[in-house]
Each structure stands twice: as C-alpha cells, then as structure tokens.
C-alpha positions as MATLAB code, in Angstrom:
seq = 'MTATVTVKSAGARVYAVSDLHVDYSANLAWVTALSSDAYQRDTLIVAGDVSDNLDRLEQALGALRDRFARVFFTAGNHELWIRRKEFPDSWQKLRAIDHLCDSINVETKPGRVPLDETGHAWVVPLKSWYIQPEEGAGSLFVRKRGEDPTLTMWADNYFVRWPTASAYADPVALRLLATNPEHLEVDDDEPVVTFSHFLPRQDLIFSTDYEAVVNPNLRKDDYPSFNFSRVAGCTQLDEQLRGLGATAHVYGHQHRNRRRLVDGVLYISNCMGYPPERDLDADPHDELVSVW';
ca = [
      33.764  -26.400  -80.747;
      32.723  -23.058  -82.241;
      29.082  -22.824  -81.381;
      27.886  -20.327  -84.012;
      26.304  -20.644  -87.382;
      26.515  -17.734  -89.838;
      24.269  -16.586  -92.645;
      26.727  -15.055  -95.062;
      26.326  -11.610  -96.564;
      28.493   -9.011  -98.163;
      28.517   -6.912  -94.940;
      27.032   -7.762  -91.604;
      26.242  -11.352  -90.702;
      23.421  -13.190  -88.945;
      24.704  -15.797  -86.490;
      22.643  -18.489  -84.714;
      23.043  -20.689  -81.654;
      20.768  -22.553  -79.293;
      20.823  -24.595  -76.083;
      23.566  -22.625  -74.413;
      22.720  -24.070  -71.013;
      24.851  -21.584  -69.175;
      24.130  -23.291  -65.858;
      27.227  -25.181  -66.847;
      30.257  -23.056  -66.041;
      32.040  -24.138  -69.242;
      29.118  -22.895  -71.365;
      28.895  -19.585  -69.554;
      32.652  -19.177  -69.983;
      32.242  -19.661  -73.733;
      29.667  -16.849  -73.833;
      31.855  -14.424  -71.882;
      34.944  -15.326  -73.916;
      33.353  -14.241  -77.193;
      35.127  -11.241  -78.774;
      33.845   -7.866  -77.644;
      34.836   -6.303  -80.993;
      34.391   -8.877  -83.790;
      30.599   -8.922  -83.954;
      29.613   -5.281  -83.404;
      27.951   -5.089  -86.833;
      26.293   -8.541  -86.626;
      23.074  -10.067  -85.458;
      22.739  -13.123  -83.219;
      19.814  -15.572  -83.032;
      19.476  -17.440  -79.726;
      16.946  -20.261  -80.176;
      16.145  -21.003  -76.516;
      17.385  -23.084  -73.596;
      19.817  -20.630  -72.094;
      18.745  -21.096  -68.416;
      15.630  -21.442  -66.266;
      17.225  -19.066  -63.809;
      16.212  -15.575  -64.857;
      19.243  -13.945  -63.281;
      21.513  -16.228  -65.242;
      19.434  -15.778  -68.379;
      19.824  -11.953  -68.013;
      23.570  -12.356  -67.420;
      24.070  -14.504  -70.580;
      21.780  -12.516  -72.879;
      23.242   -9.251  -71.546;
      26.767  -10.442  -72.305;
      25.718  -11.400  -75.884;
      23.946   -8.069  -76.320;
      27.157   -6.259  -75.473;
      28.950   -8.168  -78.243;
      26.406   -8.036  -81.073;
      24.576   -5.229  -82.766;
      21.294   -7.110  -82.435;
      20.264  -10.154  -80.432;
      16.982  -12.036  -81.016;
      15.674  -14.652  -78.568;
      12.814  -17.081  -78.076;
      12.304  -19.205  -75.037;
      12.855  -22.973  -74.901;
      11.323  -25.465  -72.499;
      14.055  -24.924  -69.888;
      13.225  -21.209  -69.622;
       9.670  -22.139  -68.704;
      10.626  -24.455  -65.844;
       9.406  -23.286  -62.471;
      11.681  -24.630  -59.713;
      11.660  -21.750  -57.246;
       7.958  -20.951  -57.011;
       8.551  -17.463  -58.301;
       5.633  -17.676  -60.791;
       2.172  -19.250  -60.574;
       2.575  -20.844  -64.045;
       4.764  -20.968  -67.084;
       2.597  -18.481  -68.997;
       3.385  -15.876  -66.393;
       7.089  -16.747  -66.497;
       7.044  -16.354  -70.303;
       5.630  -12.839  -69.943;
       8.347  -12.068  -67.435;
      11.013  -13.347  -69.852;
       9.713  -11.091  -72.613;
       9.818   -8.152  -70.194;
      13.320   -9.051  -69.189;
      14.432   -9.146  -72.801;
      12.827   -5.761  -73.491;
      14.706   -4.245  -70.520;
      18.117   -5.302  -71.965;
      17.276   -4.639  -75.585;
      17.080   -8.283  -76.630;
      14.459   -8.714  -79.291;
      11.565  -11.181  -79.139;
       9.561   -9.846  -82.130;
      10.313   -9.699  -85.829;
      13.049   -7.313  -86.899;
      14.596   -6.073  -90.107;
      18.404   -6.242  -89.881;
      21.062   -4.780  -92.265;
      23.276   -7.071  -94.295;
      25.227   -4.474  -96.219;
      24.768   -0.865  -97.414;
      21.644   -1.658  -99.400;
      20.425   -5.116  -98.329;
      18.339   -6.298  -95.361;
      16.929   -9.536  -93.989;
      14.035  -10.214  -91.619;
      14.687  -12.160  -88.399;
      11.499  -13.572  -87.027;
      11.259  -15.294  -83.578;
       8.468  -17.931  -83.298;
       7.165  -18.985  -79.997;
       6.574  -22.732  -80.046;
       5.986  -25.925  -78.044;
       5.455  -29.600  -78.753;
       2.305  -31.594  -79.388;
       2.284  -35.025  -77.816;
       0.489  -37.826  -79.708;
      -2.356  -37.791  -77.219;
      -3.083  -34.189  -77.847;
      -4.180  -34.459  -81.507;
      -2.982  -33.640  -84.945;
       0.435  -32.214  -85.495;
       2.612  -34.306  -83.262;
       6.061  -35.383  -84.571;
       5.647  -38.687  -82.817;
       7.167  -41.861  -84.194;
       6.694  -45.156  -82.313;
       9.766  -46.564  -80.512;
      10.096  -50.078  -79.293;
      10.463  -50.298  -75.480;
       9.591  -46.664  -74.815;
       8.121  -45.318  -71.616;
       4.941  -43.476  -72.843;
       4.608  -41.733  -69.496;
       7.986  -39.918  -69.997;
       8.915  -40.291  -66.370;
      12.433  -39.037  -67.053;
      11.224  -35.876  -68.869;
      11.823  -32.875  -66.605;
       9.058  -30.783  -68.216;
       6.548  -33.125  -66.522;
       7.731  -31.808  -63.164;
       8.803  -28.244  -63.758;
       6.544  -26.785  -66.470;
       3.205  -25.712  -65.156;
       0.520  -24.538  -67.563;
      -2.872  -23.204  -66.404;
      -5.574  -25.850  -66.045;
      -5.821  -27.637  -69.376;
      -9.629  -27.833  -69.311;
      -9.803  -24.046  -69.560;
      -8.446  -24.142  -73.133;
      -9.613  -25.934  -76.219;
      -6.229  -26.013  -77.971;
      -2.892  -27.595  -77.038;
      -0.262  -25.276  -75.601;
       1.673  -25.457  -78.890;
      -1.218  -24.004  -80.925;
      -1.852  -21.237  -78.297;
       1.782  -20.198  -78.531;
       1.853  -20.303  -82.325;
      -1.212  -18.079  -82.348;
       0.853  -15.309  -80.715;
       3.287  -15.226  -83.690;
       2.867  -12.914  -86.689;
       0.520  -14.153  -89.395;
       2.313  -12.343  -92.219;
       5.184   -9.967  -92.946;
       5.465   -6.997  -95.291;
       8.688   -8.080  -96.971;
      10.308   -6.968 -100.194;
      10.897   -9.802 -102.634;
      14.685   -9.522 -102.418;
      14.778   -9.576  -98.611;
      15.386  -13.081  -97.115;
      13.327  -14.188  -94.060;
      15.034  -16.126  -91.326;
      12.629  -17.607  -88.782;
      13.578  -19.414  -85.656;
      12.072  -21.443  -82.890;
      13.284  -23.662  -80.115;
      11.325  -26.734  -81.126;
      11.489  -28.772  -84.238;
       9.126  -28.036  -87.141;
       9.462  -31.399  -89.009;
       9.597  -35.088  -88.159;
      12.375  -35.808  -90.573;
      14.747  -33.455  -88.760;
      14.763  -35.686  -85.728;
      16.723  -38.471  -87.384;
      20.312  -38.624  -88.604;
      20.927  -39.229  -92.302;
      23.050  -42.161  -93.395;
      25.835  -39.643  -94.195;
      25.746  -38.129  -90.751;
      25.836  -41.562  -89.171;
      28.948  -42.466  -91.191;
      30.626  -39.238  -90.155;
      29.848  -39.818  -86.533;
      28.359  -43.208  -85.570;
      27.753  -41.944  -82.041;
      24.726  -39.996  -83.377;
      22.777  -43.164  -83.545;
      23.833  -44.423  -80.152;
      20.727  -44.583  -77.821;
      21.764  -43.818  -74.267;
      18.127  -43.658  -73.132;
      16.215  -46.573  -74.801;
      13.005  -45.877  -72.843;
      12.869  -42.159  -73.812;
      11.109  -41.321  -77.076;
      12.198  -37.757  -78.000;
       9.657  -37.606  -80.835;
       6.852  -37.277  -78.201;
       8.256  -33.859  -77.191;
      10.013  -32.699  -80.324;
       7.755  -30.049  -81.807;
       4.757  -29.870  -84.167;
       3.947  -29.785  -87.885;
       1.944  -26.562  -87.508;
       5.260  -24.781  -86.831;
       6.504  -25.710  -90.277;
       3.261  -24.553  -91.835;
       3.713  -21.199  -90.033;
       7.307  -20.553  -91.020;
       6.620  -21.409  -94.642;
       3.548  -19.138  -94.595;
       5.824  -16.374  -93.484;
       8.096  -16.993  -96.516;
      11.128  -18.285  -94.597;
      14.285  -18.844  -96.598;
      15.977  -20.408  -93.544;
      14.763  -21.666  -90.208;
      16.910  -22.061  -87.081;
      15.834  -24.379  -84.276;
      17.347  -26.243  -81.298;
      16.105  -28.561  -78.533;
      17.430  -31.932  -79.682;
      21.135  -31.161  -79.118;
      21.879  -32.469  -82.571;
      23.394  -30.220  -85.221;
      21.704  -30.288  -88.590;
      21.836  -28.313  -91.798;
      19.393  -29.476  -94.405;
      17.604  -27.981  -97.396;
      14.037  -29.314  -97.553;
      11.579  -28.047 -100.172;
      13.233  -24.692 -100.501;
      13.892  -24.004  -96.754;
      17.296  -24.342  -95.160;
      16.924  -25.836  -91.662;
      19.788  -25.164  -89.265;
      20.296  -26.511  -85.826;
      23.412  -25.449  -83.936;
      23.148  -26.494  -80.316;
      25.929  -26.012  -77.775;
      24.281  -28.557  -75.474;
      25.829  -30.066  -72.361;
      29.601  -30.369  -72.092;
      29.554  -34.204  -72.117;
      27.740  -34.048  -75.504;
      30.407  -32.184  -77.418;
      31.871  -35.333  -79.032;
      28.510  -36.255  -80.486;
      28.503  -33.315  -82.918;
      29.012  -34.623  -86.437;
      29.292  -31.123  -87.833;
      29.879  -28.162  -85.565;
      28.689  -25.745  -88.299;
      31.348  -23.174  -87.691;
      31.566  -22.245  -91.365;
      29.642  -19.558  -93.179;
      26.277  -20.703  -94.553;
      24.667  -18.802  -97.382;
      20.875  -18.880  -97.619;
      20.391  -16.661 -100.653;
];
C-alpha cells in the first residue's frame, strides 16, 4: 500500500496521509523508508493519529520534515491520550504538541505553499473533535441496532481528559473549532485545502454501493456493539471549511479511504491505519488527484 494522496500541480505537489500509528513498527518503517530526495519540493498534510507518545510523534514528524519541503499537522484523538500522567489534561497536552511542532518546523497554522513558478495554494489545518448525540446539535450520530451507547470499548473514554465540563458552556468540539481561522485572504485563483482529523459530514461515514462492490469487507462489522457515528466528528466542521472556501478537505479517523466530491468540495481520506486493516482498503489512493 502506498499511503499518500497527491493534489496534482504543474510543479510541486501537496500530499496527504493520516492515521500513521507509528507505534506499530511496520508503520514507522514505512515513514523512514520514504525517499529522502523525491519530495524535497513538496508539501505533506498529516491529518492526525501519529502517536500518543510525544517522543515517537517527534521522531515520525521529524523524519517526514526531513523528506518534504513543508509538513502540516493537526492532532487526532490518539495524540490527546494521557497514559503516562505527563500532563494534567488534554488541553495542556495539545499546547505541548503545538510547541513540539514549532520546534521542528512542522506547521499547525494556515500556510501558503508554492505549486509552480507562479501558482500557490493555501493549506489550512483545522483543530477538531466530535460531538456525541447527548451533547447537542452537530453530532454525526446515526442509530445502530444493538449498539452500546456507553462506548465501553472506546479508548478516549479512559485516556482523554478534558478540564471539568461544567466550567464550559460549549462542547469540546466547538471550543476547538473556535481556535481555527475565521477567514483567509486568498486570491480567487488560489485553491484552499483544509484538513482535520475528524469527519465533517455524516455521509462520509458510510461506504457507497460501488465501494462495497469493489471490496465487500468494507461493510463487514467486526464490532457490532460499537457505533462509530457517536465519535465521528461534527457538522460545524463542514460549515467552517466551506466558510473558508475549501476546494478540498482531507480528514482521517475512520481508517476508511474515501474520495468524494460533494457540493463542490473534494473530500479525501487516506488513512494508513493498523497493519491488520490493510486488506480493507477499497482504494489506496496512490494516484494523483487534481482539485482544480
């Protein structure tokens, strides 16, 4: 599997990948095996879930930074796990991750990147989270027969620690979205590529009939009591990326690869995922994808 997606241009390219999960040695080996020469003009988007271990996160992002001209990153839920008592809460860990990225020249804020001698594109990281149905409007929740609504198998319930909820009026997802830019000063001919870890739309959760024909395993349910839609993302994320004028949006989280054009925005998911999941990929997305 080639775990990159490219946005095609006449010169430099913008690649995207998510869910590298480099705690798996095979995944880390893929990162370190990338060419040291082939991508020196190019930009890489990394849409979260590299590792909850900050040393390993730095190792992986640093290796990617050595190979690409620009690397952009936004944290996933795994990055915000606290398993070693090194931070009082996940907000503090997120600040530490941003500081780590700054120290190795990995970008967590919007940046204008070259595509050729005259053209540019904007790459815009969006901090995000999910809204569960009990938290109010914006959840991507769809009912599932036989589900466990307590999500006892969901690791975030044990490893993500937010400050006391009663101190805040809004869900975590909305507080994170509020830290993202409200607008961009972009020329009309410059495409905008936004990216987040979490899903911005409910319809992206589910495989199309075509995808299921290509790979029937995509509709195999190994965890019938787990309802992913409870923790998928939120609709406010889609409103935000469209408000920023996104031509394309990259996301991760579900470990399902998608490439869909919906109402003028190309949604791309290109997750490396866990080694046992490789055979589930209906389309590894290793071809060039033009978004303008």
